[in-house]
Short mmCIF file of C-alpha atoms and ligand atoms in Angstrom, two decimals:
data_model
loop_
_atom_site.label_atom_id
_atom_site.label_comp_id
_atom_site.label_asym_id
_atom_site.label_seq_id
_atom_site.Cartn_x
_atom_site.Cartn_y
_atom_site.Cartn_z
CA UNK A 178 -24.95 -15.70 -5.16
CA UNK A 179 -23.67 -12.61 -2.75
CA UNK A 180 -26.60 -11.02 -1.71
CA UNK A 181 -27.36 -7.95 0.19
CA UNK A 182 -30.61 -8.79 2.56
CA UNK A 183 -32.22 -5.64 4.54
CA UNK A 184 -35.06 -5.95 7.23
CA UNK A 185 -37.22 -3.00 8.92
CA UNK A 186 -40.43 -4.68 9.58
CA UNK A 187 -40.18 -3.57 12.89
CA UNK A 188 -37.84 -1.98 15.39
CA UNK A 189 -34.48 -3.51 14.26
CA UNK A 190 -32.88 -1.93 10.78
CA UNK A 191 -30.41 -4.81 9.85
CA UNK A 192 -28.37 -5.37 6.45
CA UNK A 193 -26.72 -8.98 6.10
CA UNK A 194 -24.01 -9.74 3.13
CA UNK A 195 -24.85 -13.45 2.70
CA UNK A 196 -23.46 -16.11 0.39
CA UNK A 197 -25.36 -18.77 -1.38
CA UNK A 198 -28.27 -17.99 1.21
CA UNK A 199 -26.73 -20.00 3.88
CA UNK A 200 -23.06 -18.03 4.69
CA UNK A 201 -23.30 -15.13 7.02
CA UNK A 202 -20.53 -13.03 6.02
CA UNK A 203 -21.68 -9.86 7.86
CA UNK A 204 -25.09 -8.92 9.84
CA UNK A 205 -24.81 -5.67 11.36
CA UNK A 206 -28.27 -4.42 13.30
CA UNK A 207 -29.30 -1.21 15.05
CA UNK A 208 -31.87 -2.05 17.49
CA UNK A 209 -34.17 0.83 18.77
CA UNK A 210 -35.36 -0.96 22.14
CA UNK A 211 -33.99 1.97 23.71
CA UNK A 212 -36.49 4.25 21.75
CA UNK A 213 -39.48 2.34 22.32
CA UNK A 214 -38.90 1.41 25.85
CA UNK A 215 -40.29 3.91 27.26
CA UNK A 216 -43.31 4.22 25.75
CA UNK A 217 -43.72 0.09 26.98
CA UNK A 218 -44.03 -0.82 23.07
CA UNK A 219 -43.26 -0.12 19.23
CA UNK A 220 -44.45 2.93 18.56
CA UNK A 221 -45.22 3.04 14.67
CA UNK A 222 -44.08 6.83 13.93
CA UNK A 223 -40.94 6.54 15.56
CA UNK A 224 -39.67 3.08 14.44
CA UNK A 225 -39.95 4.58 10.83
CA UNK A 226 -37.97 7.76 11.39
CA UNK A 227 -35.58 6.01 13.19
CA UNK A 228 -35.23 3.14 9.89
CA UNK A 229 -34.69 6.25 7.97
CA UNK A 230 -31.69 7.65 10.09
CA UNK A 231 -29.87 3.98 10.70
CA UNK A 232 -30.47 2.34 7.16
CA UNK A 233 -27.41 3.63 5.67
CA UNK A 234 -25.24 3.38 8.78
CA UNK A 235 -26.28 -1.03 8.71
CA UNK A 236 -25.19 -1.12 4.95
CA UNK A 237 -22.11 0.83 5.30
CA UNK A 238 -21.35 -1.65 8.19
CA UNK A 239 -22.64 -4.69 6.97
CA UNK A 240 -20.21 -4.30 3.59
CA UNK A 241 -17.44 -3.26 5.34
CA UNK A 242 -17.49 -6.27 7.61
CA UNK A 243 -18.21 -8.66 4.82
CA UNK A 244 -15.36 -6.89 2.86
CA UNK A 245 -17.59 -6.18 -0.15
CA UNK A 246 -18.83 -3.27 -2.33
CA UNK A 247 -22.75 -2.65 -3.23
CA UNK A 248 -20.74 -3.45 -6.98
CA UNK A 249 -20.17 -6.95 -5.86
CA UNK A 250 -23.77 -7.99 -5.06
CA UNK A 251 -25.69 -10.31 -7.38
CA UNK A 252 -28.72 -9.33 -6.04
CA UNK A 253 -30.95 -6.99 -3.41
CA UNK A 254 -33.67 -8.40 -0.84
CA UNK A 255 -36.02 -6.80 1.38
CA UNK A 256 -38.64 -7.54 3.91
CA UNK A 257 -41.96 -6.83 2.19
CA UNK A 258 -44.19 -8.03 4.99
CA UNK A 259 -45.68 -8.51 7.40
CA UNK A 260 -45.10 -5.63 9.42
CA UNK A 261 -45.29 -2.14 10.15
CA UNK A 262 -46.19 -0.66 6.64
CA UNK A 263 -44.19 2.82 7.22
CA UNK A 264 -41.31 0.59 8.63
CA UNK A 265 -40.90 -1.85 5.80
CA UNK A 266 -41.23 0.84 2.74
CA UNK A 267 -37.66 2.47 4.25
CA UNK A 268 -36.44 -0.99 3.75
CA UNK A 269 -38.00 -1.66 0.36
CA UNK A 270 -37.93 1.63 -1.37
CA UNK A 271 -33.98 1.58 -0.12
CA UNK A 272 -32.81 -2.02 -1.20
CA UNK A 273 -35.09 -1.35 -4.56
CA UNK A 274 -33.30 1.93 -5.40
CA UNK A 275 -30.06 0.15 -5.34
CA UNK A 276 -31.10 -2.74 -7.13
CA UNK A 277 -32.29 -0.36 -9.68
CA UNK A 278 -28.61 1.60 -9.45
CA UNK A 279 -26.68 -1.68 -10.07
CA UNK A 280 -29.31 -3.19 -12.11
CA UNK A 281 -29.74 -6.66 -10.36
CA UNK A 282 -32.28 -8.35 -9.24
CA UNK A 283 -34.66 -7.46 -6.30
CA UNK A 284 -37.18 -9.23 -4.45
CA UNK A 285 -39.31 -8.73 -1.64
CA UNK A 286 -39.32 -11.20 1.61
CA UNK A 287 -41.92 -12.59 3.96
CA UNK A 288 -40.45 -11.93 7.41
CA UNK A 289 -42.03 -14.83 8.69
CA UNK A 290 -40.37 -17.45 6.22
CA UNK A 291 -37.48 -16.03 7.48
CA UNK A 292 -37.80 -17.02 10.80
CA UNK A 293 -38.90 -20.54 10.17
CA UNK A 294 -36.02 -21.01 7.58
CA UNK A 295 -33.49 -19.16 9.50
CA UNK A 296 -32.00 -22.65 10.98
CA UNK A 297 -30.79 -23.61 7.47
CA UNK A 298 -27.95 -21.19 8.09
CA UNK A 299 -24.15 -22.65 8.18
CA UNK A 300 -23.28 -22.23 12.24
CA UNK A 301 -19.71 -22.16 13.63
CA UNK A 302 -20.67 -24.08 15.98
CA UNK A 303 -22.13 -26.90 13.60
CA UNK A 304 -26.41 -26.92 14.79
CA UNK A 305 -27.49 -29.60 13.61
CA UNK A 306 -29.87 -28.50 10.82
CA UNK A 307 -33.17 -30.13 9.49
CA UNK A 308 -34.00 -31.70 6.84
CA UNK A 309 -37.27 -31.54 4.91
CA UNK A 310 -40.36 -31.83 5.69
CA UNK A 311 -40.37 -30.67 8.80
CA UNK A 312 -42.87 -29.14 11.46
CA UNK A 313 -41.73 -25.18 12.12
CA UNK A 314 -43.63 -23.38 15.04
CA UNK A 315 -43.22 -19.76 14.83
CA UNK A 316 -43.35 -17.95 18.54
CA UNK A 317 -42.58 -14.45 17.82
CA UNK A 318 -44.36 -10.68 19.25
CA UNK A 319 -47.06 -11.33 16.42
CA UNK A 320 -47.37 -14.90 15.55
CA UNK A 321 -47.37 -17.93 17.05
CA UNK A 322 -48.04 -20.36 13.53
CA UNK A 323 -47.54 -23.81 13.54
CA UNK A 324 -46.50 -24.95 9.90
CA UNK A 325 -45.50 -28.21 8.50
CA UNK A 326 -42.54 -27.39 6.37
CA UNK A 327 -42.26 -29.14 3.11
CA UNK A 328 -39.42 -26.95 1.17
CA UNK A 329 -38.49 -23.47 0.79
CA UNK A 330 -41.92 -22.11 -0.41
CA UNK A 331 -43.86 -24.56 0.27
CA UNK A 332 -45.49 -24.27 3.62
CA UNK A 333 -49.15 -25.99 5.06
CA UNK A 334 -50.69 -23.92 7.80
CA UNK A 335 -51.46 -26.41 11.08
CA UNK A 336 -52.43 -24.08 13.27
CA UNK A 337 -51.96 -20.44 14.92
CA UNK A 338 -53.15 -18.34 17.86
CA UNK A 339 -56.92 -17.09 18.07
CA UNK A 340 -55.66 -13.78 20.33
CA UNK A 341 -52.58 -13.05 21.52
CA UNK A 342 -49.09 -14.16 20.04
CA UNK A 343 -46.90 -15.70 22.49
CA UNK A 344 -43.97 -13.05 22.69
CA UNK A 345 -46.94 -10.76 22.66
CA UNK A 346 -48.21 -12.47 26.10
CA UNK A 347 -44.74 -12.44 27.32
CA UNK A 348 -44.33 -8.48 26.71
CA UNK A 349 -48.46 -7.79 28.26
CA UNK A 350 -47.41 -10.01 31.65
CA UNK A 351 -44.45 -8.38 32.25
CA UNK A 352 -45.96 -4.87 31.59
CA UNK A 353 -48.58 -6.23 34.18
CA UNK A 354 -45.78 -7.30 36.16
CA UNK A 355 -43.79 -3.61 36.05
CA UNK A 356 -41.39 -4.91 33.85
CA UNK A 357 -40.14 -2.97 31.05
CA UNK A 358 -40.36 -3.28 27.60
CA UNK A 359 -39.59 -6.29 25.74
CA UNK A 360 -40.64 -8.22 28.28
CA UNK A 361 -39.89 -12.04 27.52
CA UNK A 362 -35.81 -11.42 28.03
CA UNK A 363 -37.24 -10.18 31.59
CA UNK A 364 -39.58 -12.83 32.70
CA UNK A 365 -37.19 -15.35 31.07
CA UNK A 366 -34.07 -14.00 33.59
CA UNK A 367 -36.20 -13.62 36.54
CA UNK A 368 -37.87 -17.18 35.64
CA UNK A 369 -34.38 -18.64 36.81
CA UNK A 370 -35.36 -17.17 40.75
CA UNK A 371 -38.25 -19.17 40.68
CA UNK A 372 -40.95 -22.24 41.05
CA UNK A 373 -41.90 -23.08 37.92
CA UNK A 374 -44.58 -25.05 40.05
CA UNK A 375 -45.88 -22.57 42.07
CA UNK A 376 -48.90 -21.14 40.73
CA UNK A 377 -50.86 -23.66 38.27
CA UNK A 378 -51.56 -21.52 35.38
CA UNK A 379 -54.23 -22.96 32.74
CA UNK A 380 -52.89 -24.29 29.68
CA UNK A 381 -55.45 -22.67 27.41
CA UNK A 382 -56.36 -24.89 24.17
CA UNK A 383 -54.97 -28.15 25.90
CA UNK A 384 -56.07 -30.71 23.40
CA UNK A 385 -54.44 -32.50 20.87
CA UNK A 386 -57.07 -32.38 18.80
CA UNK A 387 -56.40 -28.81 16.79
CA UNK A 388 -52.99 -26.95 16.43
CA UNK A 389 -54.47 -23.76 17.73
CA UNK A 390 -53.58 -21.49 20.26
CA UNK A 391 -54.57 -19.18 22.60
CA UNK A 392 -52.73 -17.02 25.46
CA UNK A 393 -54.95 -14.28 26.18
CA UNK A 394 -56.88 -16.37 29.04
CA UNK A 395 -53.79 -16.92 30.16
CA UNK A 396 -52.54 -13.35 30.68
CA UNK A 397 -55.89 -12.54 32.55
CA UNK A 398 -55.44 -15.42 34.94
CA UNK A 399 -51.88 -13.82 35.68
CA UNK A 400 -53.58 -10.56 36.26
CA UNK A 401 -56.09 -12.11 38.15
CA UNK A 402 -53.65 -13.76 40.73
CA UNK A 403 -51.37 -10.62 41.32
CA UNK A 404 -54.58 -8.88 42.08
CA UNK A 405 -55.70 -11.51 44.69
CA UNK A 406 -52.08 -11.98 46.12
CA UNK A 407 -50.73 -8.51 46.63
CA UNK A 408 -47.75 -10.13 48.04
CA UNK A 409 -47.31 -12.60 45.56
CA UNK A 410 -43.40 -13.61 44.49
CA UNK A 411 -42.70 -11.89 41.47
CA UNK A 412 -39.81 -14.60 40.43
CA UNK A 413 -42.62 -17.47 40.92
CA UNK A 414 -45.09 -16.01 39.02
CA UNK A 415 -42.62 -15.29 36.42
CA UNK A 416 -41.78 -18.93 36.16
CA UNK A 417 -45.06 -20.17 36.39
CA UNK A 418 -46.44 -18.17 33.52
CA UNK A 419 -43.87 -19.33 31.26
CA UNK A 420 -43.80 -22.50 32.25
CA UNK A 421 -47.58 -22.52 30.88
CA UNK A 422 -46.52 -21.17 27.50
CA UNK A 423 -43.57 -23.34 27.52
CA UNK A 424 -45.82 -26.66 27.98
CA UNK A 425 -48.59 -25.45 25.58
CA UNK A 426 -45.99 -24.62 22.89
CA UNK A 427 -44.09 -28.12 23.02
CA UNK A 428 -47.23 -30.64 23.65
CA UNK A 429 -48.59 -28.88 20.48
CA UNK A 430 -45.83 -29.03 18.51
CA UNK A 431 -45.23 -32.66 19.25
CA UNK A 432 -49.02 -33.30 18.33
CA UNK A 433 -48.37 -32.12 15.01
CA UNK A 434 -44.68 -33.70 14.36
CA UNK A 435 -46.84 -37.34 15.19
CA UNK A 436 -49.60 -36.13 12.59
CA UNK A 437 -47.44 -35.18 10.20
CA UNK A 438 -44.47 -37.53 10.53
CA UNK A 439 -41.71 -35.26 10.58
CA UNK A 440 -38.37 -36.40 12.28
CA UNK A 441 -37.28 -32.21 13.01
CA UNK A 442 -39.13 -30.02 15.27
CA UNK A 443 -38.14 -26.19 14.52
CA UNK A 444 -38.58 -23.55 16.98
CA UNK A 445 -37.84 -19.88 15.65
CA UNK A 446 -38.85 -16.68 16.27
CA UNK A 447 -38.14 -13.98 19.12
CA UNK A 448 -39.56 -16.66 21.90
CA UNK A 449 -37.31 -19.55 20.95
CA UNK A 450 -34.57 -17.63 22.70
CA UNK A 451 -36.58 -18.50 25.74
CA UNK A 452 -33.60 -20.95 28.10
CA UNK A 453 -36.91 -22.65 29.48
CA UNK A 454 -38.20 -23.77 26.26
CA UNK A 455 -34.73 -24.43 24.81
CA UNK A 456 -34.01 -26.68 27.66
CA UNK A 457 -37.64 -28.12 28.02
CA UNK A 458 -37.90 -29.00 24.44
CA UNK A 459 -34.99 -30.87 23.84
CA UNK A 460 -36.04 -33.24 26.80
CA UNK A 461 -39.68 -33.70 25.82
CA UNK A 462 -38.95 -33.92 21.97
CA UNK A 463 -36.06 -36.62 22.40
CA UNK A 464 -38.25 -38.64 24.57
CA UNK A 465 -41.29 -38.69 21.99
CA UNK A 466 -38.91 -39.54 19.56
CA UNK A 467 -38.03 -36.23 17.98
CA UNK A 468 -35.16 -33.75 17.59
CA UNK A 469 -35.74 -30.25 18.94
CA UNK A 470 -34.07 -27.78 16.62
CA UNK A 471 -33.40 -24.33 16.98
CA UNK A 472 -31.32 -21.76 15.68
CA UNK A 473 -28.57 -19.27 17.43
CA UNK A 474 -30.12 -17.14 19.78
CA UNK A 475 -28.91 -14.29 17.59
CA UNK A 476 -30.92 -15.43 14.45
CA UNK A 477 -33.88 -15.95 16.49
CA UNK A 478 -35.17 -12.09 17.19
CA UNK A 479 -34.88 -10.06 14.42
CA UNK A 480 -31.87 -9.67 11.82
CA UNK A 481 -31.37 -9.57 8.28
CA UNK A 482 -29.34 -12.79 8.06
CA UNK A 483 -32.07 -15.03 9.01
CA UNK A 484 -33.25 -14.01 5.70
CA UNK A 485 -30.54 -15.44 3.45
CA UNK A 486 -31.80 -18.92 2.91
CA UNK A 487 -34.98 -17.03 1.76
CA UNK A 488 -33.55 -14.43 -0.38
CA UNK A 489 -31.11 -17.13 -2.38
CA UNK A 490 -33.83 -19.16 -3.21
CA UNK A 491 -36.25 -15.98 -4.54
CA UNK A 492 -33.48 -14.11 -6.21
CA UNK A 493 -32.06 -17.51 -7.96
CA UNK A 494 -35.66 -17.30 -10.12
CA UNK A 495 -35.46 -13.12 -10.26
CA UNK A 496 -35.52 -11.63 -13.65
CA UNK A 497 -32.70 -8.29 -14.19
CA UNK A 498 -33.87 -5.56 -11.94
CA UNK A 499 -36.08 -3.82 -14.85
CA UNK A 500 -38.28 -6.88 -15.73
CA UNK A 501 -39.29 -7.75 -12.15
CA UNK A 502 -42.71 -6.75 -11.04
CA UNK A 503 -42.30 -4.11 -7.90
CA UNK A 504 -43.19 -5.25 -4.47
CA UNK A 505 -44.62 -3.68 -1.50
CA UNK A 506 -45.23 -3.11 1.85
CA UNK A 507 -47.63 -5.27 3.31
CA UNK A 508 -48.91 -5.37 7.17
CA UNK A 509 -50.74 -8.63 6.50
CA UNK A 510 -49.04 -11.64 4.59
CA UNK A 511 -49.35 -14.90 3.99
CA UNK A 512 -45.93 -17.05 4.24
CA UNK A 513 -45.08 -18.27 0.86
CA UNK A 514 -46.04 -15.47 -0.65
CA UNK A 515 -44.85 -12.20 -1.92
CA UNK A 516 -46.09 -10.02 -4.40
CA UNK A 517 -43.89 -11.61 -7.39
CA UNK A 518 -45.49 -14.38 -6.80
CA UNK A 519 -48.43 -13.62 -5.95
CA UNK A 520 -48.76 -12.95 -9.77
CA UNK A 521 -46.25 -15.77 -10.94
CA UNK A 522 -47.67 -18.23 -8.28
CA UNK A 523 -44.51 -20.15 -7.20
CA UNK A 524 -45.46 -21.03 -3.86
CA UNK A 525 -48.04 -23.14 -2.44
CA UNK A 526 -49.93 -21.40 1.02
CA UNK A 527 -52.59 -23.92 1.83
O1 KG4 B 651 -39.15 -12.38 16.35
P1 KG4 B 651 -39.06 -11.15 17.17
O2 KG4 B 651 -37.68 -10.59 17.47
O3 KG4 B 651 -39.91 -10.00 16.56
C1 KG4 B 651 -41.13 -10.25 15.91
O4 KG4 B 651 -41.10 -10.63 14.72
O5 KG4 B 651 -42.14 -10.08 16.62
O6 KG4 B 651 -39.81 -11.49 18.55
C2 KG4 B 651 -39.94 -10.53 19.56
C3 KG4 B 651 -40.63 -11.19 20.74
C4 KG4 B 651 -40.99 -10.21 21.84
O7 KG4 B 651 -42.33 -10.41 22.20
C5 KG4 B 651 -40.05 -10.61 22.98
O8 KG4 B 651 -40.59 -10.37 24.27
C6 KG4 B 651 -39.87 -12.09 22.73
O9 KG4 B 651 -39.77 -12.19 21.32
N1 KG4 B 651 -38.65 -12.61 23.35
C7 KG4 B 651 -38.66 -13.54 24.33
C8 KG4 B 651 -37.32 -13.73 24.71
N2 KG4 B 651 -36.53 -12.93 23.94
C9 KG4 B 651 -37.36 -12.25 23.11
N3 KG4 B 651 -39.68 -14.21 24.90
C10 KG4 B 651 -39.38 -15.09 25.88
N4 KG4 B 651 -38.11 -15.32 26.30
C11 KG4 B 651 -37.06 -14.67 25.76
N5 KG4 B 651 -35.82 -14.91 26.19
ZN1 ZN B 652 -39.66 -11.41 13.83
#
């Protein structure tokens, strides 16, 4: 199938023209960081009105690079959740009202099921790719899930963070830390400066014996240090905190590959960019006798094309545009599941 895939859960507005779910032929993405920055976060209001004025501008330039026409699409995809409702109906009601136009099917995505099956995508440079089951850990600004991946749709829920998501850690230190907005790209350059060693962090949760996590003890012990070392080195404690996340992320992942026998360990999300735990993982996963899998930084943070696997697999089972059951924004959802099957029940969320 040629598919056109849109996302706007949060503050990127991407459109991706993807064949058979797993051939990026375009992936164009207007990124409001600069918006937000200064306000040290997404603000809601804004991310929407800006999804409104740069929605059209990513299809236009996502067709035109693919070489296409909207006539050419077999079917229309959207990010239905999770996310910021106001955000996600620009991508929805957009994608919907052309599916409706060109009557094809439509379907609405989980965001997070993209991220975790975003490494199934054909790479020029030839990742290797996983095969199933394997164990997915999700380290993004709002989730930091721990899944054990049995096929497209069928996901078991290990384990996931009782406060703070990792990225979101990342982006609260370095706003501790004067750093500006998102903050992991920041604490992950200045990391390079400095001693990993230097400041022994706790590794909250450090026990093999659930798949949970937790980093808001964490941030407080960061805050706690700067306070009590007004001269601290800002490199050192930026490699010292994420050295802490790092280790926590990778001893629990490996805990759950042993449970659950998996050969492929999948990092994804806006945190697997992170050089340390690119580099760190690959080294502690070969040596406990797994591969460390990730895909291109640029599928990692958010983009449309890190949807296709997803959308080819939904829109294969989608009736004609006029028999489908609408879907709709949702800030909270569950992976496996959107609204069409919610109702149809395809996917298994245990
Ligand atoms: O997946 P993503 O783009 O958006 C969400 O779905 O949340 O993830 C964004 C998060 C932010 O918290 C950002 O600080 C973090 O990913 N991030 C990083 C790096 N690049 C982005 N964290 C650590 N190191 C990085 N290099
Ligand atoms: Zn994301």
């Amino acid at each position: 199938m040629l598919n056109l895939v849109i996302e706007s859960s949060c503050d990127e507005t991407s459109a991706a023209v993807v064949l058979n779910g797993v051939t990026i032929l375009s992936n164009a993405v207007a990124s409001q960081i600069p918006v937000h920055q200064r306000y040290g976060g997404v603000v809601p209001e804004l991310a929407s009105r800006n999804h409104i004025r740069d929605i059209h501008k990513v299809i236009d330039e996502a067709l035109k690079n693919a070489g296409h026409t909207l006539n050419d699409m077999d079917g229309f995809a959207a990010t239905a959740g999770p996310g910021l409702v106001g955000s996600l109906i620009v991508g929805i009601e957009t994608t919907r009202t052309l599916a409706m136009m060109f009557n094809k099917p439509f379907v609405g995505l989980n965001h997070l099921e993209g991220h975790l099956t975003a490494v199934l995508i054909e790479d020029k440079n030839d990742i290797p790719r996983p095969s199933f089951p394997y164990l997915g850990i999700i380290v993004s600004g709002g989730h930091t899930d721990l899944y054990h991946v049995i096929g497209i749709g069928e996901y078991e829920l290990l384990g996931r963070t009782r406060d703070d998501a990792a990225g979101e850690a990342f982006d609260k230190v370095a706003k501790m830390l004067g750093l500006s907005y998102p903050g992991g790209i920041e604490i992950d350059a200045l990391a390079k400066k400095g001693n990993p060693e230097a400041i022994k962090f706790p590794r909250p949760m450090w026990t093999r014996k659930n798949f949970d996590f937790s980093f808001s003890g964490l941030k407080t012990a960061v805050l706690n240090y700067t306070k009590d070392h007004p001269d601290f080195i800002l490199e050192d404690v930026c490699a010292s905190f994420q050295e802490a996340v790092v280790d926590i992320l990778i001893m629990k992942s490996i805990a759950a590959a042993k449970v659950k026998r998996v050969d492929d360990i999948v990092f994804s999300g806006g945190v697997a960019c992170n050089s340390r735990l690119r580099a760190l993982a690959k080294i502690r996963c070969e040596k406990a006798g797994f591969n460390a899998l990730f895909a291109p930084i640029e599928l990692c943070t958010d983009n449309a094309a890190m949807l296709g696997p997803i959308a080819e697999h939904y829109l294969k089972k989608a009736p004609s545009y006029f028999e489908n059951i609408p879907t709709n924004a949702q800030s909270n959802m569950h992976l496996g599941q959107s609204l069409r099957e919610a109702s149809g029940s395809e996917s298994k969320h245990r």
